[in-house]
Amino acid sequence: MEADQPTGDVFIYTPEHRHEKTQPDKAKVLISKKLASINTNEFAGNTVMEEIWIGDQIQHIANGAFEGCKNLKKIHLAGPLPVINDGAFTGCSALEELHGDVYTVGVDGFKDCTSLKSVILGEHAYWIRVGAFENCKNLKRIILADTMSKLEDGAFEGCT
């Protein structure tokens, strides 16, 4: 995950889009600096998004926020992210890597992300919950920080 900025045709997701329940209709999505979190099921089932840029102002990605976004390939994190909550990216089957400074990955956070190959969690990594990376069958590389103190049983179940 990189902190770069998107180029080309980009959907800038704002508080107005949230209020009107407008879904991004472009492959590249930038979360507005005016938002501090991504809400429960906010983008669930969106099949248009392929890349998303999440700024350092985001403190929380809620339950199921991106669940079933089967064409989401890349997440770009600009800064530390305290919480990726339960099921936030479940079923994002095109997602290939998670590289960022993430403190906590919730229950089933990336379950069934079958294309996920690489997970690198930064210096604040603290807790990986049960099923966080369940059935990520192509996971080849995992790098965890020495700050890691809670790794629940079954966090990587089904990873071959």
PDB file of C-alpha atoms in Angstrom, residues 21 31 44 53 125 127 160:
ATOM      1  CA  LYS A  21     -25.874   7.344  -0.245  1.00  0.00           C
ATOM      2  CA  ILE A  31     -11.747   9.374   0.320  1.00  0.00           C
ATOM      3  CA  ALA A  44     -20.396  -3.081   0.460  1.00  0.00           C
ATOM      4  CA  TRP A  53      -6.878   5.962  -1.515  1.00  0.00           C
ATOM      5  CA  ALA A 125       0.506  -3.487  14.677  1.00  0.00           C
ATOM      6  CA  TRP A 127      -3.886  -7.225  17.428  1.00  0.00           C
ATOM      7  CA  THR A 160      -2.098 -22.730   2.394  1.00  0.00           C
TER       8      THR A 160
END
